[in-house]
Amino acid sequence: MDQTFNLVKGEAWLQERQLAACAAARLCDQAGGPTGIGYGGARGGGKSHWLLAQMGVDDCQRVEGLKCLLLRKVGKANLEHFEDLRRKLFNRLPHEFSAFRGILTFANGSRIIAGHFQNEKDIDAYLGLEYDVIGIEEATTLTSRKYQDITTCCRSSKPNWRPRIYSTTNPGGVGHAWYRTKFVAPMLERRESDTRFIPARVTDNRWNNPDYVRVLEGLTGWQKRAWLDGDWDIAAGQYFTNFRRDVHVVEDFDDTRAVEWFAALDYGFAHYTVALLGCRDGDGNTFVVDEHAERLWLPQRHAAGIRVMLARHKIGDRKLAVEDLRRFVAGADVFSRQGDGTTVAQQYERQGIRLRAANMDRLNGWAELMQSFGEPDAGLAPENRVKPTIFIHSRCKRLVETLPTLQHDPNRPEDVLKVDADEDGIGGDDAADALRYLVATKARTITQRKLRGF
Ligand SMILES: Nc1ncnc2c1ncn2[C@@H]1O[C@H](COP(=O)(O)OP(=O)(O)OP(=O)(O)O)[C@@H](O)[C@H]1O
Ligand SMILES: [Mg+2]
């Protein structure tokens, strides 16, 4: 009753799932009740809106002089987001806000301190003090260690108040595993004691515009499961769930369809060295047409092997020189100096193969690759399918074998778990790394080339 009264008085018209989170927050008042409330899952479910409403419209109004810390990760237009929410939510509640200090003070002396962090070490600036309530946005961007540090600052000298931590988050991030264990699993297994978890769905929030929901529906693989469905099991198992042999692996490819050629190399000695040759057709699809994969070879021998691969596609003969490849990229390790001051790249250059640095950003690279596999599942309704734009020739044996074996890194589910080949050369992620370089490294723009031509 009392909570509903506060929400109505403050004209914070929360939606059903947000109200469930409010009810959970009130359980923290009871001796023996929870001390941590988690609200997580799909993007855009209304989690941030709830967090500020619970802190500002309910808690701050019912206890005088309450001190709340709201931690948010600094992102694009971060303060603006806070400002938007503040205007929406506290329109009816007299308060002062110092944007400079990031402190919002209500008439009864209760405060919300808006703390920002970019890296988790920035949080230390807020620690060492005492807060009655701590709210953490995007909690899975924190390690469990940092969450614990924060817990130690959540204590109260008010006799009528039990300290508590509210958190909101999406699945994924360095904190995925501990957050799932602490909040999600007890909820799923119906054994919650000091926590409560409220699962968020994008459909919970009627204020999302339809375009936003369409963006989420257009995602593929784990991103779709995590950000549209709020699925916390993404870390378990296969990474490229949208890779399908019958869709992405092709038996024939007519080289004359290629409008531009490019290649990528992942270097190894004990591990495999994998070079992939790809091309784009007139429709913007990428075809990976050939691979060279060997180990325990020196660069000279690899270079010869790669030339043989290129020659199979008439690259390197009189019509098309190796230099005509739009790009030949390789991982950063080939450019680092070895003991004798030379680089592996120089050794390749001596053999007529000039390598450029690949884009090494793993997360964006995997995301791009996953998006290009699309969501081709025939079991999906046609409007939910996303067209694949990458295809692999069946002669790229190592690559085709590698892709379905890749797993999520449990400590960072949006990344692929690194694996080495065993002593017999079975397994390993080298072919996938080469594919990531091939897909994620953009060509020099036409204008740049033209300018140089002029
Ligand atoms: N009850 C409500 N009344 C009015 N607007 C709301 C309500 N709930 C959510 N919204 C609005 O919907 C939009 C998305 O909500 P919000 O930012 O809270 O989602 P989120 O779950 O935190 O998203 P993300 O996962 O991206 O962090 C915001 O503009 C928010 O103000
Ligand atoms: Mg949010």
Short mmCIF file of C-alpha atoms and ligand atoms in Angstrom, two decimals:
data_model
loop_
_atom_site.label_atom_id
_atom_site.label_comp_id
_atom_site.label_asym_id
_atom_site.label_seq_id
_atom_site.Cartn_x
_atom_site.Cartn_y
_atom_site.Cartn_z
CA MET A 1 0.00 0.00 0.00
CA ASP A 2 2.62 2.40 1.15
CA GLN A 3 4.81 1.72 -1.89
CA THR A 4 1.90 2.07 -4.31
CA PHE A 5 1.04 5.35 -2.64
CA ASN A 6 4.59 6.63 -3.18
CA LEU A 7 4.59 5.61 -6.83
CA VAL A 8 1.20 7.18 -7.48
CA LYS A 9 2.13 10.36 -5.63
CA GLY A 10 5.31 10.62 -7.65
CA GLU A 11 3.36 9.75 -10.82
CA ALA A 12 5.82 7.03 -11.70
CA TRP A 13 3.60 4.77 -13.77
CA LEU A 14 5.60 1.60 -13.74
CA GLN A 15 4.82 -1.47 -15.81
CA GLU A 16 4.06 -4.95 -14.54
CA ARG A 17 7.60 -6.36 -14.49
CA GLN A 18 8.96 -3.15 -12.99
CA LEU A 19 6.36 -3.42 -10.22
CA ALA A 20 7.51 -6.98 -9.56
CA ALA A 21 11.01 -5.60 -9.09
CA CYS A 22 9.61 -2.93 -6.73
CA ALA A 23 7.92 -5.63 -4.66
CA ALA A 24 11.20 -7.53 -4.46
CA ALA A 25 12.95 -4.35 -3.32
CA ARG A 26 10.49 -4.03 -0.43
CA LEU A 27 11.36 -7.55 0.71
CA CYS A 28 14.74 -6.06 1.66
CA ASP A 29 12.96 -4.24 4.50
CA GLN A 30 12.26 -7.49 6.31
CA ALA A 31 14.78 -8.94 8.74
CA GLY A 32 16.09 -12.06 7.01
CA GLY A 33 14.92 -10.76 3.63
CA PRO A 34 17.14 -10.33 0.60
CA THR A 35 19.91 -7.73 0.42
CA GLY A 36 20.52 -7.91 -3.31
CA ILE A 37 17.93 -7.38 -6.05
CA GLY A 38 18.90 -8.13 -9.65
CA TYR A 39 16.85 -7.08 -12.65
CA GLY A 40 18.36 -8.35 -15.85
CA GLY A 41 17.95 -9.77 -19.28
CA ALA A 42 16.83 -8.25 -22.56
CA ARG A 43 17.85 -4.81 -23.72
CA GLY A 44 15.30 -2.07 -23.36
CA GLY A 45 13.18 -3.91 -20.81
CA GLY A 46 12.81 -0.83 -18.62
CA LYS A 47 15.45 -1.76 -16.06
CA SER A 48 17.19 1.60 -15.70
CA HIS A 49 13.86 3.36 -15.48
CA TRP A 50 12.88 1.04 -12.64
CA LEU A 51 16.14 1.48 -10.75
CA LEU A 52 15.87 5.23 -10.54
CA ALA A 53 12.15 5.03 -9.75
CA GLN A 54 12.68 2.57 -6.89
CA MET A 55 15.50 4.62 -5.41
CA GLY A 56 14.09 8.09 -5.93
CA VAL A 57 10.31 7.74 -5.91
CA ASP A 58 9.97 5.06 -3.27
CA ASP A 59 13.05 4.67 -1.02
CA CYS A 60 14.16 8.31 -0.86
CA GLN A 61 10.63 9.49 -0.12
CA ARG A 62 9.91 7.14 2.74
CA VAL A 63 13.16 7.56 4.70
CA GLU A 64 14.63 10.95 5.51
CA GLY A 65 18.26 11.59 4.79
CA LEU A 66 18.72 8.36 2.83
CA LYS A 67 22.02 8.23 0.97
CA CYS A 68 21.98 6.35 -2.33
CA LEU A 69 24.82 5.72 -4.74
CA LEU A 70 23.91 5.03 -8.36
CA LEU A 71 26.84 3.62 -10.31
CA ARG A 72 26.69 3.77 -14.07
CA LYS A 73 29.23 2.88 -16.67
CA VAL A 74 30.27 5.89 -18.69
CA GLY A 75 29.00 5.52 -22.19
CA LYS A 76 27.80 7.65 -25.01
CA ALA A 77 25.56 10.45 -23.78
CA ASN A 78 25.61 8.99 -20.31
CA LEU A 79 24.79 12.10 -18.32
CA GLU A 80 22.15 12.92 -20.85
CA HIS A 81 20.49 9.57 -20.21
CA PHE A 82 20.48 10.27 -16.47
CA GLU A 83 19.10 13.73 -17.13
CA ASP A 84 16.29 12.31 -19.32
CA LEU A 85 15.31 9.78 -16.68
CA ARG A 86 15.46 12.37 -13.94
CA ARG A 87 13.09 14.66 -15.81
CA LYS A 88 10.72 11.83 -16.60
CA LEU A 89 10.65 10.41 -13.10
CA PHE A 90 11.00 13.27 -10.65
CA ASN A 91 8.76 15.81 -12.31
CA ARG A 92 6.38 15.71 -9.37
CA LEU A 93 8.98 15.47 -6.64
CA PRO A 94 10.69 18.69 -5.56
CA HIS A 95 14.44 18.23 -5.73
CA GLU A 96 17.68 19.94 -6.54
CA PHE A 97 20.20 18.54 -8.94
CA SER A 98 23.79 19.61 -9.24
CA ALA A 99 24.94 18.31 -12.62
CA PHE A 100 28.48 19.31 -11.73
CA ARG A 101 28.61 17.20 -8.56
CA GLY A 102 26.13 14.65 -9.86
CA ILE A 103 24.07 14.85 -6.68
CA LEU A 104 20.31 14.93 -6.57
CA THR A 105 18.78 16.07 -3.28
CA PHE A 106 15.12 15.75 -2.29
CA ALA A 107 13.29 18.04 0.13
CA ASN A 108 13.62 15.55 3.01
CA GLY A 109 17.40 15.45 2.68
CA SER A 110 17.57 12.11 0.89
CA ARG A 111 20.17 12.04 -1.85
CA ILE A 112 21.11 10.12 -4.96
CA ILE A 113 24.77 10.39 -5.84
CA ALA A 114 25.30 9.63 -9.50
CA GLY A 115 28.65 7.88 -9.77
CA HIS A 116 30.25 7.12 -13.10
CA PHE A 117 32.91 4.68 -14.00
CA GLN A 118 34.72 3.80 -17.18
CA ASN A 119 36.93 1.08 -15.82
CA GLU A 120 36.07 -0.73 -12.66
CA LYS A 121 39.01 0.82 -10.82
CA ASP A 122 37.24 4.20 -11.16
CA ILE A 123 34.70 2.85 -8.68
CA ASP A 124 37.31 2.96 -5.93
CA ALA A 125 36.79 6.72 -5.75
CA TYR A 126 33.31 6.11 -4.32
CA LEU A 127 34.32 3.34 -1.96
CA GLY A 128 35.40 3.75 1.65
CA LEU A 129 32.21 5.69 2.36
CA GLU A 130 28.87 4.48 3.61
CA TYR A 131 25.72 4.22 1.50
CA ASP A 132 22.27 3.07 2.53
CA VAL A 133 21.40 1.91 -0.97
CA ILE A 134 23.67 1.17 -3.90
CA GLY A 135 22.34 0.81 -7.42
CA ILE A 136 24.59 -0.66 -10.08
CA GLU A 137 23.80 -0.38 -13.74
CA GLU A 138 25.24 -2.97 -16.11
CA ALA A 139 26.52 -5.04 -13.22
CA THR A 140 28.06 -7.71 -15.47
CA THR A 141 30.68 -5.21 -16.59
CA LEU A 142 32.18 -5.72 -13.11
CA THR A 143 34.18 -8.63 -11.76
CA SER A 144 32.85 -10.40 -8.70
CA ARG A 145 35.75 -8.94 -6.74
CA LYS A 146 34.60 -5.41 -7.47
CA TYR A 147 31.01 -6.26 -6.63
CA GLN A 148 32.25 -7.54 -3.29
CA ASP A 149 34.23 -4.35 -2.69
CA ILE A 150 31.06 -2.40 -3.31
CA THR A 151 29.11 -4.59 -0.90
CA THR A 152 31.39 -3.51 1.95
CA CYS A 153 30.29 0.12 1.46
CA CYS A 154 26.64 -0.75 1.67
CA ARG A 155 25.91 -0.29 5.38
CA SER A 156 23.60 1.89 7.36
CA SER A 157 23.44 3.50 10.75
CA LYS A 158 19.73 4.20 10.33
CA PRO A 159 17.66 2.07 12.70
CA ASN A 160 14.73 1.98 10.28
CA TRP A 161 16.68 0.87 7.24
CA ARG A 162 18.24 -2.34 5.91
CA PRO A 163 21.04 -1.63 3.44
CA ARG A 164 20.69 -3.21 0.01
CA ILE A 165 22.10 -3.34 -3.49
CA TYR A 166 19.95 -3.09 -6.59
CA SER A 167 21.50 -4.04 -9.90
CA THR A 168 20.44 -4.12 -13.53
CA THR A 169 22.23 -5.77 -16.41
CA ASN A 170 22.16 -7.60 -19.72
CA PRO A 171 23.72 -11.07 -20.13
CA GLY A 172 27.36 -11.08 -21.31
CA GLY A 173 30.41 -9.27 -19.98
CA VAL A 174 33.24 -10.19 -17.62
CA GLY A 175 30.76 -10.55 -14.79
CA HIS A 176 28.37 -12.86 -16.62
CA ALA A 177 29.35 -16.02 -14.76
CA TRP A 178 29.23 -14.72 -11.18
CA TYR A 179 26.07 -12.74 -11.81
CA ARG A 180 24.37 -15.80 -13.19
CA THR A 181 25.47 -17.86 -10.19
CA LYS A 182 24.52 -15.26 -7.61
CA PHE A 183 21.22 -14.02 -9.02
CA VAL A 184 19.89 -16.04 -11.95
CA ALA A 185 20.53 -19.65 -10.90
CA PRO A 186 18.88 -19.33 -7.44
CA MET A 187 15.81 -17.89 -9.17
CA LEU A 188 15.67 -20.67 -11.76
CA GLU A 189 16.18 -23.32 -9.09
CA ARG A 190 13.68 -21.70 -6.70
CA ARG A 191 16.13 -21.41 -3.84
CA GLU A 192 16.52 -17.66 -3.46
CA SER A 193 17.50 -16.45 -0.01
CA ASP A 194 19.60 -13.27 0.13
CA THR A 195 18.87 -12.32 -3.49
CA ARG A 196 15.89 -11.89 -5.77
CA PHE A 197 16.12 -11.85 -9.56
CA ILE A 198 13.60 -10.40 -11.96
CA PRO A 199 14.07 -11.53 -15.58
CA ALA A 200 13.57 -8.78 -18.14
CA ARG A 201 12.06 -9.18 -21.62
CA VAL A 202 12.01 -6.56 -24.32
CA THR A 203 8.24 -7.09 -24.50
CA ASP A 204 7.89 -5.95 -20.86
CA ASN A 205 8.29 -2.37 -21.97
CA ARG A 206 5.58 -0.86 -24.10
CA TRP A 207 7.58 2.36 -24.39
CA ASN A 208 10.15 0.84 -26.70
CA ASN A 209 9.63 2.04 -30.22
CA PRO A 210 8.92 -0.71 -32.78
CA ASP A 211 12.13 0.11 -34.65
CA TYR A 212 14.16 -0.73 -31.55
CA VAL A 213 12.52 -4.13 -31.24
CA ARG A 214 13.20 -4.72 -34.93
CA VAL A 215 16.88 -3.94 -34.39
CA LEU A 216 17.02 -6.60 -31.68
CA GLU A 217 15.16 -9.06 -33.91
CA GLY A 218 17.72 -8.44 -36.65
CA LEU A 219 20.55 -9.64 -34.40
CA THR A 220 21.98 -13.12 -34.82
CA GLY A 221 23.43 -15.91 -32.66
CA TRP A 222 24.03 -15.34 -28.96
CA GLN A 223 23.37 -11.61 -29.22
CA LYS A 224 19.83 -12.31 -30.26
CA ARG A 225 19.33 -14.85 -27.49
CA ALA A 226 20.83 -12.54 -24.88
CA TRP A 227 19.53 -9.14 -25.89
CA LEU A 228 16.13 -10.05 -27.33
CA ASP A 229 15.18 -13.05 -25.22
CA GLY A 230 17.27 -12.25 -22.12
CA ASP A 231 18.77 -15.75 -22.22
CA TRP A 232 21.46 -16.30 -19.54
CA ASP A 233 22.66 -19.64 -20.89
CA ILE A 234 24.62 -18.14 -23.75
CA ALA A 235 27.95 -19.03 -22.18
CA ALA A 236 27.14 -22.72 -22.33
CA GLY A 237 28.32 -24.37 -25.48
CA GLN A 238 28.73 -23.55 -29.11
CA TYR A 239 29.55 -20.01 -30.21
CA PHE A 240 28.37 -19.95 -33.81
CA THR A 241 24.98 -21.57 -33.29
CA ASN A 242 23.94 -19.96 -36.55
CA PHE A 243 26.64 -21.67 -38.63
CA ARG A 244 25.00 -24.33 -40.79
CA ARG A 245 26.95 -26.69 -43.01
CA ASP A 246 24.06 -27.09 -45.45
CA VAL A 247 23.74 -23.32 -45.83
CA HIS A 248 27.23 -21.88 -45.50
CA VAL A 249 29.42 -24.55 -47.06
CA VAL A 250 29.32 -24.61 -50.85
CA GLU A 251 30.72 -27.20 -53.25
CA ASP A 252 31.19 -25.00 -56.30
CA PHE A 253 32.25 -21.48 -56.82
CA ASP A 254 32.97 -19.88 -60.15
CA ASP A 255 36.01 -17.63 -59.66
CA THR A 256 34.90 -15.32 -62.45
CA ARG A 257 32.10 -14.09 -60.16
CA ALA A 258 34.68 -12.39 -57.92
CA VAL A 259 34.81 -8.61 -58.09
CA GLU A 260 37.64 -8.33 -55.59
CA TRP A 261 40.05 -10.70 -53.89
CA PHE A 262 41.59 -10.59 -50.41
CA ALA A 263 43.42 -12.91 -48.04
CA ALA A 264 44.21 -13.28 -44.36
CA LEU A 265 46.84 -15.12 -42.38
CA ASP A 266 47.03 -16.39 -38.82
CA TYR A 267 50.65 -17.22 -38.11
CA GLY A 268 51.96 -20.07 -36.01
CA PHE A 269 54.88 -22.45 -35.94
CA ALA A 270 53.95 -25.13 -33.39
CA HIS A 271 50.36 -24.05 -34.01
CA TYR A 272 48.94 -24.00 -37.49
CA THR A 273 49.64 -21.22 -39.90
CA VAL A 274 46.35 -20.71 -41.71
CA ALA A 275 45.95 -18.54 -44.79
CA LEU A 276 42.50 -18.00 -46.27
CA LEU A 277 41.67 -16.64 -49.70
CA GLY A 278 38.37 -14.84 -50.08
CA CYS A 279 36.52 -12.75 -52.58
CA ARG A 280 33.42 -10.65 -52.84
CA ASP A 281 30.83 -11.12 -55.54
CA GLY A 282 28.72 -8.43 -57.19
CA ASP A 283 25.96 -8.85 -54.59
CA GLY A 284 28.28 -8.13 -51.66
CA ASN A 285 28.53 -11.74 -50.49
CA THR A 286 31.87 -13.02 -49.23
CA PHE A 287 33.17 -16.38 -50.42
CA VAL A 288 36.08 -18.05 -48.71
CA VAL A 289 37.33 -20.11 -51.61
CA ASP A 290 40.56 -21.69 -50.41
CA GLU A 291 42.78 -22.33 -47.43
CA HIS A 292 46.39 -23.16 -46.74
CA ALA A 293 46.90 -24.78 -43.33
CA GLU A 294 50.16 -26.38 -42.18
CA ARG A 295 52.27 -26.44 -39.05
CA LEU A 296 55.95 -26.86 -38.16
CA TRP A 297 56.87 -25.09 -41.41
CA LEU A 298 59.05 -22.00 -41.82
CA PRO A 299 57.66 -18.87 -43.49
CA GLN A 300 59.56 -19.56 -46.72
CA ARG A 301 57.81 -22.87 -47.19
CA HIS A 302 54.43 -21.42 -46.20
CA ALA A 303 54.89 -18.60 -48.69
CA ALA A 304 55.45 -21.16 -51.44
CA GLY A 305 52.36 -23.07 -50.30
CA ILE A 306 50.29 -19.89 -50.25
CA ARG A 307 51.45 -19.06 -53.78
CA VAL A 308 50.27 -22.49 -54.90
CA MET A 309 46.90 -21.77 -53.33
CA LEU A 310 46.70 -18.39 -55.07
CA ALA A 311 47.73 -19.94 -58.37
CA ARG A 312 44.77 -22.32 -58.16
CA HIS A 313 42.68 -19.19 -58.64
CA LYS A 314 44.95 -17.66 -61.27
CA ILE A 315 46.36 -15.14 -58.81
CA GLY A 316 50.07 -14.67 -59.29
CA ASP A 317 50.01 -15.57 -62.97
CA ARG A 318 50.32 -13.04 -65.75
CA LYS A 319 46.71 -11.85 -65.56
CA LEU A 320 46.53 -11.15 -61.83
CA ALA A 321 49.56 -10.48 -59.65
CA VAL A 322 49.71 -11.27 -55.93
CA GLU A 323 49.86 -7.49 -55.42
CA ASP A 324 46.41 -7.28 -56.99
CA LEU A 325 44.86 -8.78 -53.92
CA ARG A 326 42.88 -5.98 -52.39
CA ARG A 327 44.51 -6.81 -49.08
CA PHE A 328 46.48 -9.57 -47.40
CA VAL A 329 46.18 -9.14 -43.65
CA ALA A 330 47.77 -10.93 -40.73
CA GLY A 331 47.58 -10.92 -36.94
CA ALA A 332 49.74 -8.41 -35.04
CA ASP A 333 52.28 -11.07 -33.99
CA VAL A 334 53.87 -11.21 -37.45
CA PHE A 335 54.89 -7.56 -37.13
CA SER A 336 56.60 -7.85 -33.76
CA ARG A 337 60.38 -7.99 -33.74
CA GLN A 338 62.02 -11.26 -32.91
CA GLY A 339 65.35 -11.76 -31.13
CA ASP A 340 67.35 -11.01 -34.28
CA GLY A 341 65.45 -7.76 -34.92
CA THR A 342 63.53 -9.05 -37.94
CA THR A 343 59.84 -9.76 -38.21
CA VAL A 344 57.93 -12.68 -39.69
CA ALA A 345 56.23 -10.18 -42.00
CA GLN A 346 59.64 -9.30 -43.46
CA GLN A 347 60.28 -12.94 -44.19
CA TYR A 348 57.00 -13.15 -46.09
CA GLU A 349 57.77 -9.92 -47.91
CA ARG A 350 61.00 -11.41 -49.16
CA GLN A 351 58.86 -14.14 -50.70
CA GLY A 352 56.69 -11.57 -52.44
CA ILE A 353 53.81 -11.54 -49.95
CA ARG A 354 53.23 -8.18 -48.35
CA LEU A 355 51.16 -8.46 -45.19
CA ARG A 356 49.16 -5.67 -43.59
CA ALA A 357 48.01 -5.55 -39.98
CA ALA A 358 44.60 -7.08 -39.42
CA ASN A 359 41.94 -5.63 -37.20
CA MET A 360 42.65 -7.36 -33.88
CA ASP A 361 39.47 -6.42 -32.03
CA ARG A 362 38.16 -9.86 -31.07
CA LEU A 363 34.69 -8.97 -29.85
CA ASN A 364 33.76 -6.81 -32.81
CA GLY A 365 35.38 -9.31 -35.18
CA TRP A 366 33.35 -12.23 -33.86
CA ALA A 367 30.21 -10.12 -33.84
CA GLU A 368 30.73 -9.18 -37.46
CA LEU A 369 31.37 -12.78 -38.42
CA MET A 370 28.29 -13.93 -36.56
CA GLN A 371 26.18 -11.31 -38.27
CA SER A 372 27.44 -12.44 -41.67
CA PHE A 373 26.36 -16.03 -40.98
CA GLY A 374 22.87 -14.57 -40.56
CA GLU A 375 20.01 -16.46 -38.99
CA PRO A 376 19.19 -18.95 -41.73
CA ASP A 377 17.34 -21.54 -39.66
CA ALA A 378 14.59 -23.00 -41.83
CA GLY A 379 12.57 -23.58 -38.65
CA LEU A 380 12.23 -19.81 -38.17
CA ALA A 381 9.36 -17.81 -39.55
CA PRO A 382 10.53 -16.06 -42.76
CA GLU A 383 10.39 -12.62 -41.13
CA ASN A 384 12.77 -13.78 -38.40
CA ARG A 385 15.41 -15.13 -40.77
CA VAL A 386 18.45 -13.01 -41.48
CA LYS A 387 20.12 -13.63 -44.83
CA PRO A 388 23.65 -15.05 -44.66
CA THR A 389 26.31 -13.08 -46.53
CA ILE A 390 29.29 -15.38 -46.11
CA PHE A 391 29.90 -18.80 -47.67
CA ILE A 392 32.84 -21.17 -47.43
CA HIS A 393 34.07 -23.60 -50.07
CA SER A 394 34.20 -27.19 -48.84
CA ARG A 395 37.90 -27.41 -49.73
CA CYS A 396 38.60 -25.16 -46.70
CA LYS A 397 38.53 -28.28 -44.55
CA ARG A 398 40.20 -26.94 -41.46
CA LEU A 399 37.98 -23.88 -41.31
CA VAL A 400 34.79 -25.85 -41.83
CA GLU A 401 35.81 -28.27 -39.08
CA THR A 402 36.80 -25.50 -36.67
CA LEU A 403 33.75 -23.23 -36.77
CA PRO A 404 31.20 -25.55 -35.13
CA THR A 405 33.66 -26.54 -32.37
CA LEU A 406 34.21 -23.02 -31.06
CA GLN A 407 32.85 -22.36 -27.58
CA HIS A 408 31.95 -19.27 -25.62
CA ASP A 409 34.59 -18.13 -23.16
CA PRO A 410 32.76 -18.66 -19.85
CA ASN A 411 34.46 -15.63 -18.34
CA ARG A 412 33.63 -13.41 -21.26
CA PRO A 413 30.76 -15.03 -23.15
CA GLU A 414 30.83 -12.63 -26.07
CA ASP A 415 34.34 -13.88 -26.83
CA VAL A 416 35.38 -17.23 -28.29
CA LEU A 417 37.28 -19.46 -25.88
CA LYS A 418 40.88 -19.76 -27.07
CA VAL A 419 42.00 -23.30 -27.80
CA ASP A 420 45.23 -24.77 -29.13
CA ALA A 421 45.48 -27.76 -31.41
CA ASP A 422 46.55 -30.97 -29.68
CA GLU A 423 49.81 -32.81 -30.41
CA ASP A 424 48.26 -34.43 -33.45
CA GLY A 425 47.18 -31.09 -34.80
CA ILE A 426 43.52 -31.67 -34.07
CA GLY A 427 41.40 -28.74 -32.91
CA GLY A 428 42.68 -25.22 -32.39
CA ASP A 429 41.16 -21.89 -33.34
CA ASP A 430 43.74 -20.69 -35.87
CA ALA A 431 41.46 -21.05 -38.88
CA ALA A 432 38.72 -19.09 -37.11
CA ASP A 433 41.17 -16.30 -36.24
CA ALA A 434 42.19 -16.10 -39.89
CA LEU A 435 38.53 -15.87 -40.91
CA ARG A 436 37.93 -13.13 -38.34
CA TYR A 437 40.84 -11.13 -39.79
CA LEU A 438 39.51 -11.70 -43.30
CA VAL A 439 36.04 -10.44 -42.44
CA ALA A 440 36.78 -7.71 -39.91
CA THR A 441 39.54 -5.87 -41.74
CA LYS A 442 38.13 -3.36 -44.14
CA ALA A 443 39.74 -2.53 -47.45
CA ARG A 444 41.36 0.80 -47.95
CA THR A 445 38.60 2.98 -49.25
CA ILE A 446 38.32 3.47 -52.98
CA THR A 447 38.74 7.21 -52.55
CA GLN A 448 42.08 6.75 -50.84
CA ARG A 449 43.30 4.58 -53.66
CA LYS A 450 41.94 6.96 -56.24
CA LEU A 451 43.56 9.91 -54.51
CA ARG A 452 46.86 8.15 -54.62
CA GLY A 453 46.24 7.43 -58.30
CA PHE A 454 45.73 11.10 -58.95
N1 LIG B 1 7.13 2.78 -16.88
C1 LIG B 1 7.65 3.54 -17.83
N2 LIG B 1 7.06 4.69 -18.18
C2 LIG B 1 7.58 5.47 -19.16
N3 LIG B 1 8.69 5.17 -19.84
C3 LIG B 1 9.33 4.04 -19.54
C4 LIG B 1 8.85 3.16 -18.52
N4 LIG B 1 9.69 2.10 -18.44
C5 LIG B 1 10.66 2.31 -19.34
N5 LIG B 1 10.44 3.47 -20.01
C6 LIG B 1 11.27 4.04 -21.06
O1 LIG B 1 11.67 3.03 -21.99
C7 LIG B 1 13.00 3.25 -22.43
C8 LIG B 1 13.87 2.03 -22.16
O2 LIG B 1 13.89 1.78 -20.77
P1 LIG B 1 15.25 1.57 -19.98
O3 LIG B 1 16.31 2.49 -20.46
O4 LIG B 1 14.90 1.62 -18.54
O5 LIG B 1 15.55 0.08 -20.43
P2 LIG B 1 16.78 -0.85 -19.98
O6 LIG B 1 16.18 -2.16 -19.66
O7 LIG B 1 17.56 -0.17 -18.92
O8 LIG B 1 17.59 -0.93 -21.33
P3 LIG B 1 19.16 -1.40 -21.53
O9 LIG B 1 19.13 -2.88 -21.45
O10 LIG B 1 19.47 -0.92 -22.91
O11 LIG B 1 19.94 -0.74 -20.44
C9 LIG B 1 13.49 4.49 -21.68
O12 LIG B 1 13.31 5.61 -22.50
C10 LIG B 1 12.58 4.54 -20.48
O13 LIG B 1 12.46 5.83 -19.95
MG MG B 2 19.58 0.40 -18.85
#
